[in-house]
Amino acid sequence: MELTTNHFLFLSAALFIVGMMGVLTRRNILVVLMCVEMMVAAVAITFVAFSNETQTVNGQVFVLFALAIAAAESAVGLAIVVALSRRGKAPDVNEMQALRD
Amino acid sequence: MSWDVIFFFVLAAGTLVGGIATVAAENPVHSAVGLLVSFINIAGIFVMLGSEFLAVLQIIVYTGAVLVLILFVVMLIDPENLPAFYVAQPLQRYVSLLLGLVLLLEIGAAIITRTAMEAIGPHSPAWIESAGGNIQAIGQVLFSEYALALEIASLVLGVGVIGAVVLGVPERLGRMAGLEKATISLGHSRGLNPQLPAGHKFETPMDIPAERYDVPEGPRRVIMTKSADEYKHPGETAQGTRR
């Protein structure tokens, strides 16, 4: 049995789907943010696997940018959570409707 | 079975177990620990794929910075405020399971039927060796081809940090600095002044005469967009919806 790129792609797909189910089922916004980070990391595995297969470094550079964007996203998301909790709101995605009404 | 296959399956099992623990754990701190396990195993996968720089970055940025930030926020939030576990409709769970299976089948079919790309890229192992290693190779590509994108990424990071600080500043600090002159409220139209008539509707906030929305003793003006009778919320009286 030999290790191919497809192994890494299957691992990435499985991890992405686990994160997606977390985003769909959980109500705690902190866990939802963690699952989004997990999905970003799963896509990073795909990038690095294809970068390894085609022997280009560009895929790894893309992962670098995705890392920067994910860090900025989590900083803003957590600041929103802190601002919500300061107003006494629960960190519950089903009850966040301040922009709706 | 050679050793790299065994290493791959160990790392993949660790990654998936950590991910499932993140989704299934009831306590957010346990979720964060599951995510930590998952990320460290992903770093091992990156080493197997020959990108040591990204492995180190994964540990430093994700497990070192982002996860610690998440844990700080978990500690800041009142535990009584946390939503109950899985009180959402069971339909939601079944539909998500179905969606996940369908997506896994689709991606699996796409992976199995794809034709493998040839190793046509310019960055062969010999080229990386001549550049001095993985970090030097990434640096050469990053600072020549992607220099503009790097600048934009730094701009995004700076805007993100400024946005986080603006969102995180407590309101009284903003008042102390005189930053808040007025606020648009979704509350009732009388503001903090109970002498004004209830139920009066204004076309737009601009139509409100100045003496109606000026709060004499308040630190800032309140511009109301709804009448008092429309705005009912448990735990709040008609007055004093704004500080």
mmCIF file of C-alpha atoms in Angstrom:
data_model
loop_
_atom_site.group_PDB
_atom_site.id
_atom_site.type_symbol
_atom_site.label_atom_id
_atom_site.label_comp_id
_atom_site.label_asym_id
_atom_site.label_seq_id
_atom_site.Cartn_x
_atom_site.Cartn_y
_atom_site.Cartn_z
ATOM 1 C CA MET A 1 0.000 0.000 0.000
ATOM 2 C CA GLU A 2 1.389 3.296 -1.047
ATOM 3 C CA LEU A 3 0.508 6.782 0.118
ATOM 4 C CA THR A 4 -1.035 8.930 -2.601
ATOM 5 C CA THR A 5 -2.508 12.410 -2.750
ATOM 6 C CA ASN A 6 -5.990 10.910 -2.616
ATOM 7 C CA HIS A 7 -5.451 9.829 0.995
ATOM 8 C CA PHE A 8 -4.852 13.413 2.004
ATOM 9 C CA LEU A 9 -7.823 14.609 -0.035
ATOM 10 C CA PHE A 10 -10.128 12.136 1.702
ATOM 11 C CA LEU A 11 -8.839 13.232 5.106
ATOM 12 C CA SER A 12 -9.454 16.854 4.149
ATOM 13 C CA ALA A 13 -12.995 16.107 2.960
ATOM 14 C CA ALA A 14 -13.827 14.207 6.139
ATOM 15 C CA LEU A 15 -12.504 16.987 8.371
ATOM 16 C CA PHE A 16 -14.360 19.633 6.349
ATOM 17 C CA ILE A 17 -17.632 17.746 6.675
ATOM 18 C CA VAL A 18 -17.171 17.240 10.419
ATOM 19 C CA GLY A 19 -16.680 20.998 10.756
ATOM 20 C CA MET A 20 -19.675 21.713 8.539
ATOM 21 C CA MET A 21 -21.916 19.521 10.672
ATOM 22 C CA GLY A 22 -20.680 21.351 13.736
ATOM 23 C CA VAL A 23 -21.599 24.687 12.164
ATOM 24 C CA LEU A 24 -25.042 23.340 11.243
ATOM 25 C CA THR A 25 -25.942 21.710 14.558
ATOM 26 C CA ARG A 26 -24.303 23.628 17.381
ATOM 27 C CA ARG A 27 -25.882 26.699 18.946
ATOM 28 C CA ASN A 28 -22.928 28.073 20.897
ATOM 29 C CA ILE A 29 -21.279 30.728 18.752
ATOM 30 C CA LEU A 30 -17.826 29.934 20.166
ATOM 31 C CA VAL A 31 -18.071 26.319 19.028
ATOM 32 C CA VAL A 32 -19.351 27.528 15.644
ATOM 33 C CA LEU A 33 -16.263 29.745 15.306
ATOM 34 C CA MET A 34 -14.014 26.809 16.231
ATOM 35 C CA CYS A 35 -15.695 24.662 13.583
ATOM 36 C CA VAL A 36 -15.113 27.373 10.984
ATOM 37 C CA GLU A 37 -11.409 27.362 11.892
ATOM 38 C CA MET A 38 -11.450 23.593 11.464
ATOM 39 C CA MET A 39 -12.940 23.917 7.976
ATOM 40 C CA VAL A 40 -10.222 26.428 7.022
ATOM 41 C CA ALA A 41 -7.560 23.999 8.225
ATOM 42 C CA ALA A 42 -9.174 21.182 6.217
ATOM 43 C CA VAL A 43 -8.973 23.248 3.044
ATOM 44 C CA ALA A 44 -5.336 24.012 3.894
ATOM 45 C CA ILE A 45 -4.614 20.272 3.804
ATOM 46 C CA THR A 46 -6.043 20.135 0.272
ATOM 47 C CA PHE A 47 -3.888 23.057 -0.817
ATOM 48 C CA VAL A 48 -0.707 21.520 0.556
ATOM 49 C CA ALA A 49 -1.535 18.095 -0.887
ATOM 50 C CA PHE A 50 -1.962 19.493 -4.395
ATOM 51 C CA SER A 51 1.121 21.638 -3.927
ATOM 52 C CA ASN A 52 3.018 18.464 -3.108
ATOM 53 C CA GLU A 53 1.565 16.618 -6.098
ATOM 54 C CA THR A 54 2.277 19.256 -8.733
ATOM 55 C CA GLN A 55 5.544 20.381 -7.122
ATOM 56 C CA THR A 56 4.707 24.069 -6.891
ATOM 57 C CA VAL A 57 5.178 26.197 -3.807
ATOM 58 C CA ASN A 58 2.228 28.466 -4.701
ATOM 59 C CA GLY A 59 -0.273 26.287 -2.844
ATOM 60 C CA GLN A 60 1.667 26.734 0.375
ATOM 61 C CA VAL A 61 1.687 30.506 -0.186
ATOM 62 C CA PHE A 62 -2.105 30.409 -0.512
ATOM 63 C CA VAL A 63 -2.330 28.578 2.815
ATOM 64 C CA LEU A 64 -0.261 31.386 4.328
ATOM 65 C CA PHE A 65 -2.825 33.950 3.158
ATOM 66 C CA ALA A 66 -5.739 31.804 4.324
ATOM 67 C CA LEU A 67 -4.076 31.632 7.741
ATOM 68 C CA ALA A 68 -3.858 35.432 7.918
ATOM 69 C CA ILE A 69 -7.502 35.882 6.894
ATOM 70 C CA ALA A 70 -8.650 33.223 9.364
ATOM 71 C CA ALA A 71 -6.765 34.952 12.191
ATOM 72 C CA ALA A 72 -8.392 38.321 11.362
ATOM 73 C CA GLU A 73 -11.808 36.649 11.091
ATOM 74 C CA SER A 74 -11.516 34.974 14.474
ATOM 75 C CA ALA A 75 -10.354 38.249 16.080
ATOM 76 C CA VAL A 76 -13.396 40.141 14.774
ATOM 77 C CA GLY A 77 -15.773 37.270 15.573
ATOM 78 C CA LEU A 78 -14.556 36.989 19.146
ATOM 79 C CA ALA A 79 -14.776 40.778 19.583
ATOM 80 C CA ILE A 80 -18.429 40.539 18.508
ATOM 81 C CA VAL A 81 -18.981 37.772 21.081
ATOM 82 C CA VAL A 82 -17.411 39.915 23.813
ATOM 83 C CA ALA A 83 -19.525 42.943 22.813
ATOM 84 C CA LEU A 84 -22.667 40.789 22.889
ATOM 85 C CA SER A 85 -21.882 39.298 26.269
ATOM 86 C CA ARG A 86 -21.262 42.786 27.653
ATOM 87 C CA ARG A 87 -24.849 43.669 26.744
ATOM 88 C CA GLY A 88 -26.077 40.609 28.588
ATOM 89 C CA LYS A 89 -26.972 38.618 25.507
ATOM 90 C CA ALA A 90 -26.394 34.887 25.319
ATOM 91 C CA PRO A 91 -23.815 33.619 22.780
ATOM 92 C CA ASP A 92 -26.561 31.661 21.021
ATOM 93 C CA VAL A 93 -26.796 31.735 17.234
ATOM 94 C CA ASN A 94 -30.555 31.096 17.335
ATOM 95 C CA GLU A 95 -31.178 34.230 19.360
ATOM 96 C CA MET A 96 -28.993 36.662 17.471
ATOM 97 C CA GLN A 97 -31.522 38.730 15.573
ATOM 98 C CA ALA A 98 -30.622 42.307 16.447
ATOM 99 C CA LEU A 99 -30.252 43.196 12.778
ATOM 100 C CA ARG A 100 -33.586 41.623 11.830
ATOM 101 C CA ASP A 101 -36.036 43.735 13.793
ATOM 102 C CA MET B 1 2.945 -1.420 5.150
ATOM 103 C CA SER B 2 5.682 1.109 5.198
ATOM 104 C CA TRP B 3 6.182 3.549 8.008
ATOM 105 C CA ASP B 4 4.796 6.630 6.284
ATOM 106 C CA VAL B 5 1.459 4.900 5.712
ATOM 107 C CA ILE B 6 1.269 4.005 9.400
ATOM 108 C CA PHE B 7 2.200 7.578 10.367
ATOM 109 C CA PHE B 8 -0.434 8.935 8.005
ATOM 110 C CA PHE B 9 -3.200 6.816 9.461
ATOM 111 C CA VAL B 10 -2.212 7.666 13.034
ATOM 112 C CA LEU B 11 -2.195 11.386 12.232
ATOM 113 C CA ALA B 12 -5.455 11.169 10.282
ATOM 114 C CA ALA B 13 -7.150 9.326 13.139
ATOM 115 C CA GLY B 14 -5.936 11.977 15.584
ATOM 116 C CA THR B 15 -7.190 14.762 13.343
ATOM 117 C CA LEU B 16 -10.649 13.250 12.921
ATOM 118 C CA VAL B 17 -11.010 12.277 16.584
ATOM 119 C CA GLY B 18 -10.089 15.823 17.599
ATOM 120 C CA GLY B 19 -12.570 17.248 15.113
ATOM 121 C CA ILE B 20 -15.397 15.004 16.261
ATOM 122 C CA ALA B 21 -14.586 15.840 19.894
ATOM 123 C CA THR B 22 -14.828 19.535 18.990
ATOM 124 C CA VAL B 23 -18.291 19.079 17.532
ATOM 125 C CA ALA B 24 -19.625 16.652 20.132
ATOM 126 C CA ALA B 25 -18.261 18.052 23.391
ATOM 127 C CA GLU B 26 -20.798 19.773 25.578
ATOM 128 C CA ASN B 27 -18.346 22.094 27.320
ATOM 129 C CA PRO B 28 -16.686 24.738 25.072
ATOM 130 C CA VAL B 29 -13.366 24.206 26.864
ATOM 131 C CA HIS B 30 -13.461 20.527 25.886
ATOM 132 C CA SER B 31 -14.238 21.615 22.328
ATOM 133 C CA ALA B 32 -11.140 23.820 22.377
ATOM 134 C CA VAL B 33 -8.984 20.922 23.596
ATOM 135 C CA GLY B 34 -10.354 18.740 20.795
ATOM 136 C CA LEU B 35 -9.486 21.446 18.295
ATOM 137 C CA LEU B 36 -5.960 21.614 19.771
ATOM 138 C CA VAL B 37 -5.460 17.872 19.181
ATOM 139 C CA SER B 38 -6.801 18.243 15.647
ATOM 140 C CA PHE B 39 -4.495 21.153 14.806
ATOM 141 C CA ILE B 40 -1.359 19.485 16.144
ATOM 142 C CA ASN B 41 -2.115 16.400 14.040
ATOM 143 C CA ILE B 42 -2.674 18.631 11.008
ATOM 144 C CA ALA B 43 0.782 20.082 11.608
ATOM 145 C CA GLY B 44 2.134 16.521 11.470
ATOM 146 C CA ILE B 45 0.307 15.988 8.154
ATOM 147 C CA PHE B 46 1.960 19.149 6.806
ATOM 148 C CA VAL B 47 5.383 17.781 7.766
ATOM 149 C CA MET B 48 4.551 14.563 5.886
ATOM 150 C CA LEU B 49 3.680 16.624 2.816
ATOM 151 C CA GLY B 50 7.023 18.410 2.944
ATOM 152 C CA SER B 51 5.994 21.886 4.069
ATOM 153 C CA GLU B 52 7.714 22.314 7.414
ATOM 154 C CA PHE B 53 7.163 26.059 7.474
ATOM 155 C CA LEU B 54 3.384 25.708 7.410
ATOM 156 C CA ALA B 55 3.566 23.074 10.144
ATOM 157 C CA VAL B 56 5.396 25.477 12.450
ATOM 158 C CA LEU B 57 3.018 28.264 11.466
ATOM 159 C CA GLN B 58 0.025 26.036 12.195
ATOM 160 C CA ILE B 59 1.287 25.432 15.726
ATOM 161 C CA ILE B 60 2.225 29.065 16.381
ATOM 162 C CA VAL B 61 -0.767 30.832 14.834
ATOM 163 C CA TYR B 62 -3.626 28.392 15.384
ATOM 164 C CA THR B 63 -2.817 26.613 18.600
ATOM 165 C CA GLY B 64 -0.725 29.430 20.019
ATOM 166 C CA ALA B 65 -2.755 32.508 19.178
ATOM 167 C CA VAL B 66 -6.256 31.715 17.931
ATOM 168 C CA LEU B 67 -7.030 28.943 20.405
ATOM 169 C CA VAL B 68 -5.712 30.945 23.353
ATOM 170 C CA LEU B 69 -7.909 33.853 22.209
ATOM 171 C CA ILE B 70 -10.921 31.526 22.033
ATOM 172 C CA LEU B 71 -10.158 30.182 25.512
ATOM 173 C CA PHE B 72 -9.907 33.727 26.874
ATOM 174 C CA VAL B 73 -13.350 34.532 25.473
ATOM 175 C CA VAL B 74 -14.753 31.279 26.906
ATOM 176 C CA MET B 75 -13.508 32.395 30.309
ATOM 177 C CA LEU B 76 -14.954 35.914 29.847
ATOM 178 C CA ILE B 77 -18.489 34.715 29.145
ATOM 179 C CA ASP B 78 -20.869 34.033 31.972
ATOM 180 C CA PRO B 79 -21.372 30.232 32.007
ATOM 181 C CA GLU B 80 -25.052 30.667 32.859
ATOM 182 C CA ASN B 81 -25.495 32.476 29.563
ATOM 183 C CA LEU B 82 -24.280 29.551 27.491
ATOM 184 C CA PRO B 83 -27.015 27.999 25.361
ATOM 185 C CA ALA B 84 -28.225 24.531 26.207
ATOM 186 C CA PHE B 85 -26.696 21.622 24.354
ATOM 187 C CA TYR B 86 -28.548 20.365 21.278
ATOM 188 C CA VAL B 87 -31.911 21.817 22.152
ATOM 189 C CA ALA B 88 -32.340 22.606 18.478
ATOM 190 C CA GLN B 89 -34.843 20.536 16.558
ATOM 191 C CA PRO B 90 -33.794 16.921 15.915
ATOM 192 C CA LEU B 91 -34.743 17.585 12.291
ATOM 193 C CA GLN B 92 -31.780 19.947 12.104
ATOM 194 C CA ARG B 93 -29.445 17.176 13.208
ATOM 195 C CA TYR B 94 -30.788 14.594 10.757
ATOM 196 C CA VAL B 95 -30.727 17.041 7.863
ATOM 197 C CA SER B 96 -27.134 17.995 8.643
ATOM 198 C CA LEU B 97 -26.142 14.315 8.837
ATOM 199 C CA LEU B 98 -27.800 13.702 5.469
ATOM 200 C CA LEU B 99 -26.136 16.766 3.928
ATOM 201 C CA GLY B 100 -22.759 15.665 5.266
ATOM 202 C CA LEU B 101 -23.123 12.159 3.843
ATOM 203 C CA VAL B 102 -24.220 13.466 0.445
ATOM 204 C CA LEU B 103 -21.336 15.919 0.340
ATOM 205 C CA LEU B 104 -18.877 13.190 1.387
ATOM 206 C CA LEU B 105 -20.143 10.927 -1.397
ATOM 207 C CA GLU B 106 -19.853 13.718 -3.958
ATOM 208 C CA ILE B 107 -16.341 14.694 -2.924
ATOM 209 C CA GLY B 108 -15.334 11.024 -2.735
ATOM 210 C CA ALA B 109 -16.583 10.409 -6.276
ATOM 211 C CA ALA B 110 -14.738 13.491 -7.476
ATOM 212 C CA ILE B 111 -11.499 12.372 -5.796
ATOM 213 C CA ILE B 112 -11.710 8.797 -7.103
ATOM 214 C CA THR B 113 -12.495 9.747 -10.677
ATOM 215 C CA ARG B 114 -9.995 12.540 -11.012
ATOM 216 C CA THR B 115 -6.907 12.147 -13.147
ATOM 217 C CA ALA B 116 -3.740 12.751 -11.238
ATOM 218 C CA MET B 117 -1.833 15.845 -12.246
ATOM 219 C CA GLU B 118 1.714 15.454 -13.415
ATOM 220 C CA ALA B 119 4.523 16.985 -11.450
ATOM 221 C CA ILE B 120 4.933 19.816 -13.910
ATOM 222 C CA GLY B 121 5.583 22.626 -11.437
ATOM 223 C CA PRO B 122 8.835 24.556 -11.436
ATOM 224 C CA HIS B 123 9.595 23.854 -7.770
ATOM 225 C CA SER B 124 11.019 20.351 -7.823
ATOM 226 C CA PRO B 125 12.749 18.962 -4.736
ATOM 227 C CA ALA B 126 16.070 19.758 -6.415
ATOM 228 C CA TRP B 127 15.022 23.412 -6.844
ATOM 229 C CA ILE B 128 13.933 23.639 -3.197
ATOM 230 C CA GLU B 129 17.241 22.070 -2.200
ATOM 231 C CA SER B 130 19.140 24.666 -4.203
ATOM 232 C CA ALA B 131 17.059 27.470 -2.703
ATOM 233 C CA GLY B 132 18.148 26.356 0.747
ATOM 234 C CA GLY B 133 14.997 24.680 2.077
ATOM 235 C CA ASN B 134 11.244 24.986 2.334
ATOM 236 C CA ILE B 135 11.217 28.347 4.127
ATOM 237 C CA GLN B 136 13.596 29.948 1.620
ATOM 238 C CA ALA B 137 11.579 28.572 -1.306
ATOM 239 C CA ILE B 138 8.310 29.976 0.090
ATOM 240 C CA GLY B 139 10.036 33.292 0.764
ATOM 241 C CA GLN B 140 11.327 33.567 -2.788
ATOM 242 C CA VAL B 141 7.866 32.994 -4.255
ATOM 243 C CA LEU B 142 6.051 35.086 -1.633
ATOM 244 C CA PHE B 143 8.143 38.218 -1.977
ATOM 245 C CA SER B 144 8.351 38.180 -5.774
ATOM 246 C CA GLU B 145 5.102 36.867 -7.282
ATOM 247 C CA TYR B 146 2.816 37.582 -4.354
ATOM 248 C CA ALA B 147 4.283 40.821 -2.976
ATOM 249 C CA LEU B 148 1.109 42.849 -3.661
ATOM 250 C CA ALA B 149 -1.106 40.141 -2.175
ATOM 251 C CA LEU B 150 1.127 40.134 0.903
ATOM 252 C CA GLU B 151 0.594 43.868 1.343
ATOM 253 C CA ILE B 152 -3.164 43.435 1.008
ATOM 254 C CA ALA B 153 -3.122 40.610 3.555
ATOM 255 C CA SER B 154 -1.298 42.862 6.009
ATOM 256 C CA LEU B 155 -3.928 45.556 5.371
ATOM 257 C CA VAL B 156 -6.703 43.032 6.104
ATOM 258 C CA LEU B 157 -4.984 42.027 9.334
ATOM 259 C CA GLY B 158 -4.627 45.677 10.373
ATOM 260 C CA VAL B 159 -8.286 46.419 9.638
ATOM 261 C CA GLY B 160 -9.274 43.294 11.554
ATOM 262 C CA VAL B 161 -7.291 44.364 14.613
ATOM 263 C CA ILE B 162 -8.743 47.894 14.500
ATOM 264 C CA GLY B 163 -12.252 46.470 14.123
ATOM 265 C CA ALA B 164 -11.737 44.134 17.070
ATOM 266 C CA VAL B 165 -10.550 47.029 19.246
ATOM 267 C CA VAL B 166 -13.478 49.256 18.197
ATOM 268 C CA LEU B 167 -15.960 46.459 18.927
ATOM 269 C CA GLY B 168 -14.317 45.620 22.213
ATOM 270 C CA VAL B 169 -14.064 49.092 23.726
ATOM 271 C CA PRO B 170 -16.630 49.474 26.523
ATOM 272 C CA GLU B 171 -19.248 52.157 25.932
ATOM 273 C CA ARG B 172 -18.267 54.284 28.891
ATOM 274 C CA LEU B 173 -14.729 54.599 27.536
ATOM 275 C CA GLY B 174 -16.181 55.874 24.280
ATOM 276 C CA ARG B 175 -18.288 58.394 26.201
ATOM 277 C CA MET B 176 -15.270 59.509 28.195
ATOM 278 C CA ALA B 177 -13.411 60.254 25.016
ATOM 279 C CA GLY B 178 -16.411 62.195 23.696
ATOM 280 C CA LEU B 179 -16.672 59.900 20.721
ATOM 281 C CA GLU B 180 -20.409 59.287 20.947
ATOM 282 C CA LYS B 181 -22.450 62.348 20.140
ATOM 283 C CA ALA B 182 -25.754 60.695 19.316
ATOM 284 C CA THR B 183 -27.211 57.255 18.883
ATOM 285 C CA ILE B 184 -30.053 55.895 16.803
ATOM 286 C CA SER B 185 -32.288 53.805 19.005
ATOM 287 C CA LEU B 186 -34.792 51.152 18.046
ATOM 288 C CA GLY B 187 -36.614 51.979 21.279
ATOM 289 C CA HIS B 188 -39.554 54.227 21.874
ATOM 290 C CA SER B 189 -40.041 57.721 20.577
ATOM 291 C CA ARG B 190 -40.212 59.514 23.889
ATOM 292 C CA GLY B 191 -36.596 58.942 24.695
ATOM 293 C CA LEU B 192 -35.886 59.408 28.340
ATOM 294 C CA ASN B 193 -38.416 62.225 28.621
ATOM 295 C CA PRO B 194 -41.725 60.872 30.021
ATOM 296 C CA GLN B 195 -43.514 64.202 29.403
ATOM 297 C CA LEU B 196 -43.691 63.617 25.661
ATOM 298 C CA PRO B 197 -46.865 61.994 24.271
ATOM 299 C CA ALA B 198 -46.784 58.250 23.719
ATOM 300 C CA GLY B 199 -47.554 56.619 20.421
ATOM 301 C CA HIS B 200 -46.571 59.527 18.234
ATOM 302 C CA LYS B 201 -45.183 58.384 14.909
ATOM 303 C CA PHE B 202 -42.530 60.223 13.011
ATOM 304 C CA GLU B 203 -41.928 59.791 9.332
ATOM 305 C CA THR B 204 -38.189 59.794 9.584
ATOM 306 C CA PRO B 205 -35.857 60.592 12.427
ATOM 307 C CA MET B 206 -35.083 63.870 10.684
ATOM 308 C CA ASP B 207 -38.676 65.059 11.273
ATOM 309 C CA ILE B 208 -38.344 64.987 15.028
ATOM 310 C CA PRO B 209 -38.240 68.511 16.409
ATOM 311 C CA ALA B 210 -35.119 69.224 18.328
ATOM 312 C CA GLU B 211 -36.825 69.698 21.687
ATOM 313 C CA ARG B 212 -38.423 66.246 21.453
ATOM 314 C CA TYR B 213 -35.363 64.134 21.249
ATOM 315 C CA ASP B 214 -33.006 66.251 23.245
ATOM 316 C CA VAL B 215 -32.427 64.625 26.553
ATOM 317 C CA PRO B 216 -31.453 67.480 28.837
ATOM 318 C CA GLU B 217 -29.461 65.592 31.432
ATOM 319 C CA GLY B 218 -28.271 62.728 29.249
ATOM 320 C CA PRO B 219 -24.768 62.535 27.925
ATOM 321 C CA ARG B 220 -25.908 62.241 24.314
ATOM 322 C CA ARG B 221 -28.889 62.676 22.048
ATOM 323 C CA VAL B 222 -31.167 59.750 21.365
ATOM 324 C CA ILE B 223 -32.824 59.555 17.945
ATOM 325 C CA MET B 224 -35.803 57.237 18.098
ATOM 326 C CA THR B 225 -37.165 55.283 15.147
ATOM 327 C CA LYS B 226 -40.122 53.453 16.687
ATOM 328 C CA SER B 227 -42.984 54.461 18.920
ATOM 329 C CA ALA B 228 -43.131 53.265 22.487
ATOM 330 C CA ASP B 229 -46.147 51.061 21.874
ATOM 331 C CA GLU B 230 -44.503 49.060 19.103
ATOM 332 C CA TYR B 231 -41.497 48.257 21.184
ATOM 333 C CA LYS B 232 -42.263 45.667 23.800
ATOM 334 C CA HIS B 233 -39.593 43.452 25.198
ATOM 335 C CA PRO B 234 -39.824 41.275 28.317
ATOM 336 C CA GLY B 235 -37.934 42.736 31.193
ATOM 337 C CA GLU B 236 -37.920 46.232 29.823
ATOM 338 C CA THR B 237 -40.372 48.953 30.674
ATOM 339 C CA ALA B 238 -41.486 51.552 28.185
ATOM 340 C CA GLN B 239 -39.040 53.941 29.703
ATOM 341 C CA GLY B 240 -35.360 53.611 30.025
ATOM 342 C CA THR B 241 -34.563 51.283 27.198
ATOM 343 C CA ARG B 242 -31.431 53.327 26.733
ATOM 344 C CA ARG B 243 -29.049 54.154 29.445
#
